[in-house]
């Protein structure tokens, strides 16, 4: 049996279908995708084997991979699919380099498969291919260069054998690019089908994906704090989670999906096309996000756990992930509601279509984020708990196409229920107690390739530390600076983001992300550093006060009511040396909003007995008309400033009193005889 026959036998129709099911692709797309991608992977491996270092890395991988007797053998163990994908994620960057993405792009172009599903398919195929060649193909450390070199360019026919469309298995060039066959002719992603045409579950999924891809995805992600290339990727990762929650609602029944979408109808047109103009309005996005927060509890059973896992996967924080889901949920509902209106569907019709999406959602996840697929299944977080790997798959409900009539509401035909295929009980490779220990030696390959794996652990949330109390006229007040909050996420120093928890006392700013766009009103700066250190925070050179880093090495500070526009927030040590900085843009407040309805509890951002630089600024939240600040040196009053609340219920006061001791008394606006809510004594440094 030659190499082509060996690969054809191993990646047969049954094996391709099983891999496709694991990554959210149908059997045909997976079969054709392997036909395109496997020859390209072999050619890339052959090029990598052109150097002694490359041969050593390939030999190391083959030596440490298990002997997979079949695709079913590899997938049959506990977490078999995720372990296989994890191995591909480790090996791909080292053994394929930049060509890994080019191979995925070729698969997408040839088959029309979603990029996320195609990427995961090729990640899982790589360790299977290496194991096959090493254990049954005779590839070893002594012949890697000659054997792979002899295969290069000779396996183009494999695409036809495995069912790939056209001659898609042509080798990519050395730079990882090349000419591939033309992709199947399809409607542009996100376009509406012709009037009177059928609206299917797949068509609905393509339309929704089109509305939340490209620039729209980037703007949505950036608006909640994800920076750079992560913004669009974050949105595309969160989209299937929101859709998965709605699929769960549809399958459970009893939810008026159109009623759920109705309050957000203005966010899209009558055909469901997203109103992209609102993505340029920070105030409007902030309003939508606020509405979406009220939906999360009903859509997801365990919001904190979901946002924590999503934030960790994206290299950000649970807070940013929660904001993303809150913003995305109303937008997705609006698009679905508009699509239903365009098709004259009632809630039952829309629910029938959504019920057929479950098996396709994993294909929307971006490459490298396949672990989030565990949150999409029945019994996942949308239903209140993490899905167990051993939970039997739910039956697949396939709705009949719904005809988009011009008159009365369409009535979908009864869906066909197909029982889920039982999980095979084939023998699996030894896993040494269930954990994929064979993955650990693969890290040696990464080290040889100059890459490092950082294990990131979510930081534990600890109690807040309130500011020093001060008593005036029998009234005790407290500051609101907090330390010790959860800060696992994306750090920014200057304009570059850094990730990973720091355990050696190094300083970092973790939130907001670099160049984030934030809604009007206050926000929280977060970071990590050496426990017990005192640092001073600045906004465009104006001091905001000091904060003490908590015992767990984390810190946070509530920035009070910054002005709209771009600001730079920096942190300095007691000697004035800058430890880090991050830029953020604050959106404009809603011109139609009013402070008349503010009910926020009074808060103050600065704490008593600090030594600060001038100028400095403090403020907080509150209710009523606002606050009056009396400035004193000793017993002498040197000024009084009345500060109305802004439309975000915030207030802010900037002072430059000169060096020396100074105190500030804060009272409700309009009541000069009231006892101070706070009295803060500060020392202004020269």
mmCIF file of N, CA and C in Angstrom, residues 590-600 622-626 644-650:
data_model
loop_
_atom_site.group_PDB
_atom_site.id
_atom_site.type_symbol
_atom_site.label_atom_id
_atom_site.label_comp_id
_atom_site.label_asym_id
_atom_site.label_seq_id
_atom_site.Cartn_x
_atom_site.Cartn_y
_atom_site.Cartn_z
ATOM 1 N N UNK A 590 -25.285 60.588 25.876
ATOM 2 C CA UNK A 590 -26.542 60.689 25.139
ATOM 3 C C UNK A 590 -27.122 62.089 25.319
ATOM 4 N N UNK A 591 -27.317 62.792 24.200
ATOM 5 C CA UNK A 591 -27.806 64.168 24.270
ATOM 6 C C UNK A 591 -29.214 64.247 24.833
ATOM 7 N N UNK A 592 -29.961 63.152 24.766
ATOM 8 C CA UNK A 592 -31.343 63.160 25.249
ATOM 9 C C UNK A 592 -31.476 62.648 26.681
ATOM 10 N N UNK A 593 -30.356 62.236 27.273
ATOM 11 C CA UNK A 593 -30.411 61.708 28.636
ATOM 12 C C UNK A 593 -30.505 62.851 29.640
ATOM 13 N N UNK A 594 -30.953 62.529 30.845
ATOM 14 C CA UNK A 594 -31.119 63.531 31.895
ATOM 15 C C UNK A 594 -30.620 62.977 33.214
ATOM 16 N N UNK A 595 -30.063 63.871 34.038
ATOM 17 C CA UNK A 595 -29.609 63.468 35.367
ATOM 18 C C UNK A 595 -30.740 63.471 36.386
ATOM 19 N N UNK A 596 -31.935 63.853 35.950
ATOM 20 C CA UNK A 596 -33.048 63.997 36.896
ATOM 21 C C UNK A 596 -33.434 62.676 37.544
ATOM 22 N N UNK A 597 -33.180 61.567 36.847
ATOM 23 C CA UNK A 597 -33.604 60.266 37.360
ATOM 24 C C UNK A 597 -32.477 59.484 38.026
ATOM 25 N N UNK A 598 -31.372 60.139 38.327
ATOM 26 C CA UNK A 598 -30.233 59.438 38.916
ATOM 27 C C UNK A 598 -30.558 58.948 40.327
ATOM 28 N N UNK A 599 -30.239 57.692 40.589
ATOM 29 C CA UNK A 599 -30.479 57.107 41.915
ATOM 30 C C UNK A 599 -29.232 56.420 42.461
ATOM 31 N N UNK A 600 -28.058 56.703 41.856
ATOM 32 C CA UNK A 600 -26.825 56.039 42.294
ATOM 33 C C UNK A 600 -26.447 56.475 43.702
ATOM 34 N N UNK A 622 -23.621 59.686 42.096
ATOM 35 C CA UNK A 622 -24.522 60.214 43.102
ATOM 36 C C UNK A 622 -25.936 60.378 42.600
ATOM 37 N N UNK A 623 -26.757 61.063 43.390
ATOM 38 C CA UNK A 623 -28.152 61.309 43.052
ATOM 39 C C UNK A 623 -28.530 62.710 43.507
ATOM 40 N N UNK A 624 -29.715 63.141 43.135
ATOM 41 C CA UNK A 624 -30.130 64.506 43.457
ATOM 42 C C UNK A 624 -29.605 65.481 42.417
ATOM 43 N N UNK A 625 -29.369 66.732 42.825
ATOM 44 C CA UNK A 625 -28.907 67.759 41.898
ATOM 45 C C UNK A 625 -27.413 67.666 41.624
ATOM 46 N N UNK A 626 -26.641 67.231 42.611
ATOM 47 C CA UNK A 626 -25.199 67.197 42.485
ATOM 48 C C UNK A 626 -24.558 67.452 43.833
ATOM 49 N N UNK A 644 -23.002 70.156 39.376
ATOM 50 C CA UNK A 644 -24.203 69.374 39.048
ATOM 51 C C UNK A 644 -23.818 67.984 38.546
ATOM 52 N N UNK A 645 -24.708 67.011 38.724
ATOM 53 C CA UNK A 645 -24.490 65.686 38.157
ATOM 54 C C UNK A 645 -24.562 65.754 36.639
ATOM 55 N N UNK A 646 -23.743 64.946 35.955
ATOM 56 C CA UNK A 646 -23.884 64.845 34.503
ATOM 57 C C UNK A 646 -24.921 63.771 34.178
ATOM 58 N N UNK A 647 -25.188 63.542 32.894
ATOM 59 C CA UNK A 647 -26.271 62.629 32.506
ATOM 60 C C UNK A 647 -25.946 61.173 32.810
ATOM 61 N N UNK A 648 -24.686 60.866 33.132
ATOM 62 C CA UNK A 648 -24.335 59.497 33.530
ATOM 63 C C UNK A 648 -24.392 59.329 35.046
ATOM 64 N N UNK A 649 -24.915 60.351 35.743
ATOM 65 C CA UNK A 649 -25.019 60.366 37.209
ATOM 66 C C UNK A 649 -23.659 60.510 37.879
ATOM 67 N N UNK A 650 -22.690 61.030 37.148
ATOM 68 C CA UNK A 650 -21.366 61.218 37.702
ATOM 69 C C UNK A 650 -21.064 62.682 37.983
#
